[in-house]
Every structure is written in C-alpha cells, then in structure tokens.
Coordinates of C-alpha atoms in Angstrom, one line a residue:
M1 CA -9.4 9.9 -3.5
L2 CA -6.9 12.1 -5.0
A3 CA -7.7 15.4 -2.9
L4 CA -5.8 18.3 -3.6
A5 CA -5.3 21.5 -1.0
P6 CA -6.4 25.0 -3.8
T7 CA -3.8 26.3 -4.9
V8 CA -2.6 30.2 -5.2
V9 CA 0.6 32.4 -7.3
V10 CA 1.1 35.0 -5.6
S11 CA 2.7 37.6 -8.2
V12 CA 3.4 42.0 -6.8
P13 CA 3.8 44.3 -9.3
A14 CA 4.6 47.2 -8.8
S15 CA 1.0 48.6 -8.6
A16 CA -1.0 45.9 -6.7
Q17 CA -0.9 42.0 -5.4
Q18 CA -2.6 40.2 -7.7
I19 CA -3.3 36.4 -6.3
T20 CA -4.1 33.7 -9.8
Y21 CA -5.9 30.3 -8.1
L22 CA -4.3 27.5 -10.2
S23 CA -6.8 24.0 -10.4
D24 CA -6.1 20.4 -9.0
E25 CA -4.4 19.5 -12.6
E26 CA -2.6 22.8 -12.9
A27 CA -1.4 22.3 -9.5
L28 CA 0.2 19.0 -10.0
A29 CA 1.8 20.4 -13.3
L30 CA 3.6 23.5 -11.0
E31 CA 4.9 20.9 -8.1
H32 CA 6.1 19.3 -11.1
Q33 CA 8.5 21.5 -12.9
T34 CA 9.7 23.0 -9.1
R35 CA 10.7 20.0 -8.3
F36 CA 12.0 19.3 -11.6
S37 CA 13.6 22.4 -10.8
R38 CA 14.7 21.9 -7.4
L39 CA 17.3 19.3 -7.9
K40 CA 18.7 20.7 -10.8
R41 CA 19.7 23.3 -8.2
L42 CA 20.7 20.7 -5.2
A43 CA 22.3 18.8 -7.9
Q44 CA 24.7 21.9 -8.2
T45 CA 25.3 22.4 -4.9
F46 CA 25.3 18.7 -3.8
G47 CA 28.6 18.8 -6.3
V48 CA 26.8 15.5 -7.8
Y49 CA 28.8 14.4 -10.6
P50 CA 27.8 12.8 -13.6
E51 CA 24.7 14.5 -13.8
P52 CA 22.0 11.4 -14.3
E53 CA 19.3 11.7 -16.9
F54 CA 16.8 13.8 -15.9
H55 CA 13.1 12.1 -18.2
S56 CA 9.8 13.7 -17.8
Y57 CA 6.6 12.1 -18.5
V58 CA 2.7 12.4 -17.9
V59 CA 0.3 9.2 -16.4
P60 CA -3.2 10.2 -18.3
R61 CA -6.3 9.4 -15.8
R62 CA -7.4 7.4 -18.3
F63 CA -5.2 4.8 -17.1
M64 CA -5.8 5.1 -13.0
P65 CA -7.9 3.8 -10.5
S66 CA -10.9 5.3 -10.2
D67 CA -10.5 7.5 -7.3
F68 CA -7.4 9.6 -9.8
Y69 CA -9.0 12.7 -11.9
Y70 CA -6.3 14.1 -13.0
D71 CA -3.5 13.3 -14.9
I72 CA 0.3 13.1 -13.3
P73 CA 2.1 14.0 -14.1
V74 CA 5.9 11.6 -13.0
L75 CA 10.1 12.4 -12.7
R76 CA 12.6 9.9 -13.5
I77 CA 16.1 10.8 -12.8
V78 CA 18.6 7.7 -13.5
F79 CA 22.3 7.3 -12.3
P80 CA 25.1 4.2 -13.6
E81 CA 25.9 2.0 -11.7
N82 CA 29.3 3.0 -10.8
T83 CA 28.1 5.9 -9.3
F84 CA 26.6 4.2 -6.7
F85 CA 28.3 1.5 -6.6
D86 CA 31.7 -1.3 -7.0
T87 CA 30.7 -4.5 -9.7
A88 CA 28.7 -6.9 -7.6
S89 CA 28.6 -4.5 -4.7
S90 CA 25.7 -3.9 -3.2
E91 CA 27.4 -1.4 -0.6
V92 CA 26.5 2.4 -1.4
K93 CA 30.3 3.8 -1.9
P94 CA 31.0 7.2 -0.1
S95 CA 31.5 9.1 -3.5
A96 CA 27.7 8.9 -3.3
I97 CA 26.6 9.8 -0.2
P98 CA 25.9 13.6 -2.3
I99 CA 24.4 11.8 -4.0
I100 CA 21.6 11.2 -1.4
Q101 CA 21.3 13.3 0.6
A102 CA 21.2 15.5 -2.6
M103 CA 17.6 13.2 -3.3
A104 CA 16.5 14.3 0.5
A105 CA 16.3 17.7 1.4
M106 CA 14.7 17.5 -2.2
V107 CA 11.4 15.0 -0.7
D108 CA 11.8 17.2 1.8
G109 CA 11.1 20.3 0.4
D110 CA 8.6 18.7 -1.3
V111 CA 4.7 18.9 -0.9
P112 CA 3.7 16.1 1.6
D113 CA 1.7 13.6 -0.7
V114 CA 5.1 13.0 -3.0
S115 CA 5.7 9.0 -3.7
M116 CA 9.5 7.7 -4.1
F117 CA 10.4 4.9 -5.9
I118 CA 13.7 3.6 -6.5
A119 CA 14.5 1.2 -8.6
G120 CA 18.0 -1.0 -9.2
H121 CA 18.7 -2.7 -12.2
A122 CA 21.5 -4.6 -13.3
D123 CA 23.7 -6.5 -16.5
S124 CA 23.3 -9.0 -18.5
R125 CA 26.3 -11.1 -16.4
G126 CA 25.8 -13.4 -14.4
G127 CA 22.1 -15.4 -13.8
E128 CA 19.1 -13.7 -13.8
V129 CA 18.3 -14.8 -9.8
Y130 CA 21.9 -13.3 -9.0
N131 CA 20.9 -9.9 -11.1
H132 CA 17.7 -9.5 -9.7
N133 CA 18.2 -10.2 -6.0
L134 CA 21.8 -7.8 -6.9
S135 CA 19.2 -5.1 -8.1
I136 CA 16.4 -5.4 -5.6
E137 CA 19.6 -5.3 -2.9
R138 CA 20.8 -2.3 -4.8
A139 CA 17.9 -0.5 -3.8
R140 CA 17.0 -0.9 0.2
S141 CA 20.7 0.3 0.7
V142 CA 20.2 4.1 -0.7
A143 CA 16.6 3.5 0.0
R144 CA 18.3 2.4 3.8
I145 CA 20.5 5.9 3.7
L146 CA 17.8 8.4 2.1
E147 CA 15.5 7.4 5.0
S148 CA 18.1 8.1 7.0
A149 CA 18.2 11.7 6.1
K150 CA 15.8 12.7 5.3
K151 CA 13.8 15.0 7.8
R152 CA 10.2 14.3 7.0
P153 CA 8.5 11.1 6.5
T154 CA 7.4 10.8 2.9
P155 CA 6.4 7.5 1.3
L156 CA 9.3 4.6 -0.7
W157 CA 9.9 2.5 -1.5
T158 CA 12.2 0.1 -3.5
I159 CA 12.1 -3.0 -7.0
G160 CA 14.4 -4.5 -7.9
F161 CA 13.9 -5.2 -12.4
G162 CA 17.9 -7.0 -12.3
K163 CA 18.8 -7.2 -15.7
S164 CA 14.6 -6.7 -17.2
V165 CA 15.2 -4.0 -19.0
P166 CA 18.3 -2.7 -19.9
L167 CA 18.6 0.8 -21.8
Y168 CA 21.0 -0.1 -24.1
P169 CA 22.6 -3.8 -25.6
N170 CA 25.0 -5.0 -23.7
T171 CA 27.5 -5.4 -25.9
S172 CA 29.9 -2.1 -23.7
D173 CA 31.4 -1.4 -21.2
T174 CA 29.1 1.9 -21.3
N175 CA 26.5 0.0 -22.2
M176 CA 26.5 -2.3 -19.5
G177 CA 27.3 1.2 -16.4
W178 CA 24.1 2.3 -17.9
N179 CA 22.2 -1.0 -17.9
R180 CA 23.6 -1.6 -14.3
R181 CA 21.9 1.9 -12.8
V182 CA 19.7 3.2 -9.7
E183 CA 16.5 5.3 -10.7
F184 CA 14.4 7.6 -8.9
L185 CA 10.6 8.4 -9.6
L186 CA 8.6 10.5 -8.3
A187 CA 4.9 11.8 -8.1
S188 CA 1.8 12.8 -6.5
R189 CA 0.9 9.0 -5.8
P190 CA 2.5 6.0 -6.3
D191 CA -0.4 4.6 -8.5
A192 CA 1.5 7.3 -11.2
I193 CA 4.7 5.6 -11.0
A194 CA 3.2 2.2 -10.9
Y195 CA 1.8 2.8 -14.2
W196 CA 4.7 4.5 -15.0
L197 CA 7.3 1.2 -14.9
Q198 CA 4.9 -2.0 -16.3
D199 CA 4.7 0.6 -18.9
Q200 CA 8.9 2.1 -19.2
V201 CA 9.1 -1.4 -22.0
V202 CA 8.6 2.0 -24.1
D203 CA 12.8 2.8 -23.5
V204 CA 14.7 0.0 -24.1
C205 CA 17.3 -1.6 -26.0
R206 CA 18.5 2.0 -27.4
T207 CA 21.0 1.5 -30.4
S208 CA 21.8 2.8 -34.2
D209 CA 23.3 -1.1 -34.9
P210 CA 20.2 -2.9 -36.4
A211 CA 21.5 -6.3 -35.7
A212 CA 22.7 -5.2 -31.9
R213 CA 19.0 -3.8 -31.6
V214 CA 18.1 -7.0 -32.4
R215 CA 19.8 -9.8 -30.5
C216 CA 18.7 -7.4 -27.5
M217 CA 15.6 -7.2 -27.7
R218 CA 15.8 -11.8 -28.2
G219 CA 17.3 -11.3 -24.7
F220 CA 14.4 -9.1 -23.6
Q221 CA 11.7 -11.0 -25.0
T222 CA 13.0 -14.0 -22.6
E223 CA 13.4 -12.2 -18.8
R224 CA 11.9 -11.9 -16.2
K225 CA 8.2 -10.2 -16.2
E226 CA 6.7 -9.5 -12.7
F227 CA 8.1 -7.8 -10.2
V228 CA 7.4 -6.4 -6.4
A229 CA 7.6 -3.4 -5.5
E230 CA 7.4 -3.3 -1.1
R231 CA 6.7 0.4 0.4
V232 CA 9.9 0.2 4.1
T233 CA 10.1 2.1 6.9
R234 CA 12.1 3.0 10.1
V235 CA 12.0 0.2 12.6
R236 CA 13.2 0.3 16.1
G237 CA 17.4 0.5 16.1
G238 CA 16.7 2.5 12.9
E239 CA 17.2 -0.9 10.2
L240 CA 14.6 -0.2 7.2
V241 CA 12.7 -3.4 6.2
E242 CA 10.1 -4.0 3.7
R243 CA 6.6 -3.4 5.8
S244 CA 5.4 -7.2 4.4
K245 CA 7.9 -9.9 4.3
G246 CA 5.4 -12.0 2.7
T247 CA 5.9 -14.0 -0.9
G248 CA 2.7 -14.0 -2.0
D249 CA 0.3 -12.2 -2.8
A250 CA -2.2 -11.1 -0.3
G251 CA -2.9 -7.7 0.4
T252 CA -2.5 -6.8 -3.9
R253 CA -4.8 -6.4 -6.5
K254 CA -3.4 -7.1 -9.9
P255 CA -3.8 -4.6 -12.4
S256 CA -6.8 -4.8 -14.6
V257 CA -6.9 -4.1 -18.5
S258 CA -7.6 -1.5 -19.4
G259 CA -9.9 -0.8 -22.8
D260 CA -6.9 0.5 -25.2
V261 CA -4.9 -1.9 -26.8
G262 CA -1.3 -2.8 -25.5
R263 CA -1.8 -0.4 -22.2
A264 CA -3.1 -1.5 -18.6
K265 CA -4.5 0.5 -16.5
V266 CA -3.2 -0.5 -12.3
A267 CA -5.1 -0.5 -10.0
A268 CA -5.1 1.4 -6.3
A269 CA -1.8 1.1 -4.7
P270 CA -1.8 -1.5 -1.4
T271 CA -0.7 -0.5 1.7
D272 CA 2.7 -1.3 0.8
R273 CA 3.3 -4.0 -1.2
I274 CA 2.3 -3.4 -5.2
P275 CA 2.8 -6.3 -8.3
I276 CA 4.4 -4.4 -11.1
R277 CA 4.1 -6.2 -14.8
L278 CA 6.3 -5.2 -17.6
N279 CA 3.6 -4.7 -21.0
E280 CA 5.0 -6.5 -24.0
R281 CA 2.4 -4.8 -25.8
R282 CA 4.4 -1.6 -25.5
V283 CA 7.6 -2.3 -26.9
R284 CA 9.0 0.1 -29.1
V285 CA 12.7 0.6 -30.2
E286 CA 14.5 3.4 -30.9
S287 CA 17.3 5.0 -32.5
I288 CA 19.0 6.8 -29.1
E289 CA 23.0 6.8 -29.0
H290 CA 23.9 8.1 -26.1

C-alpha cells in the first residue's frame, strides 16, 4: 500500500505562524515540483551542459495496481547520447561526470521513497541485438557511477531499449544524436515509471516531414517490443550488478490489460525485475521539431 506521512507546509507571516496540512495527493505533487526545481538548480551548480529536456507526466491511479490510491507524477530527463558516450562506446566520458554527480545530489536530497530508472537508447545504425546490448551497457555504466556518487540507498533500475524507441527519424546526425540518448525517470513508485515506459511510444518519430514520419513509423512497427527493467545493487568490492541474472520470467508478473482500449495496467513491482512491453496501440505521431 502507498503510505504517505502527513505533509505540513509552514508559512510565517508578519503577524502569526500558519500551518497548512496537505493531502497525500497534494504532497506527491509538491514533491514532484520540488524535484524538478532542485534538478534545475543543481544543473546550474554543477555546470551541466547541454541542458537536457525536462518532461512531466501524471500516471492516473486507474492504470496502477489496486493498492495505489493516488495519481503518480513522473519526471523524465532526456540527455543526448554524445553527452555521456562516444559513438559505439559504453564508457562514460569524463565530461559527463558532473551531470551524474548532479543527479546523485538530487536523489540524496529527495524523499526516501523516490525511485530512479536509467534508460539507454540507440539510433538505427547497427544490428538490433548489438544496439539493444549497447543500450543496456550504457545504462549500467551510468548507474555504476551514480550509485558510487550518491549517499542514500535510493532504488535504482536500468533498462535498455536499443533502437526501438526513436524520438526522431534517423535521417540526420542531429536526430541520431538525440536517438542515442540516456533518460532518467523519477517517481515515488517504480510501478508508475514502468507504466510510463509501456506508454512512451506516444513520443516517437517527431518530425514535420510527412514522408520521413511514415518511414520512421514503418521501422518502429518492426522493432523489438518487450524489455526488462532490472534493479541494481552494490555488492562486495563496490561493483554494481543486476539483482537477478536469470533470463526467465521467474519472480516477475505480466502487466494485465485494463478496461481502457489501448491501455495496460501494470502489476505491482517485483523485487528485482519488471517486464515492459511497448503499447503499440497508444502510438500518436505529432509534428514537433527540436
């Protein structure tokens, strides 16, 4: 069950002290806004450049497991790949260390129950298996450094999507640079992030070129749709590993279909693995240029 301690907001006017009690849902919204503002400040403090894209979402409670009673905000931070890695490499560039330190400082100052997912993506060059494995290794590389930099035991998850979720058609170096990206997703429950990851296909193939959009969508329809998010933990010697090394589905639950057409409700998160299946019926292509 999602249990939140009562949140108290204290304001001190000139004449008297006023105490305002927030509902649990208002507390979640306040935590989300504070998280966003803190990261913006830390990005300036640590000299993060280029500045990432910031996106906010709300996962409705009707699409969450039965023990959820509130809408859950999700914060998504998107960095282009060349911020962290050289082409075809999973070794984090020294220039990216301040960014990861800023992310660590952010979660250290967050509420105790916040969860973070690190998602790796690739462009269309190279084979499907190669890109999928490379995106996983990139997410793990960032996770290793972040885990060593942060001071609190914030739950950390990694997942790689390979070339399956292109933000833009792979028609230029700029577009491919954004498709080869690392994303950070934060929320009070990992299940909320898992739901958003299922539905992220609403944000694919952004372009104002109709022909490029059609080609991109045709490619999207043929790519891998099933993935697994894995929780990581520090072990003896400081090395970071996946909590589950098995390739089967033991210990995981499949998402169950909700009553809404094209929507899937996520099951309660298991200890170490969450299966993610992209919800193709939710695809919506918008005309957006970056």
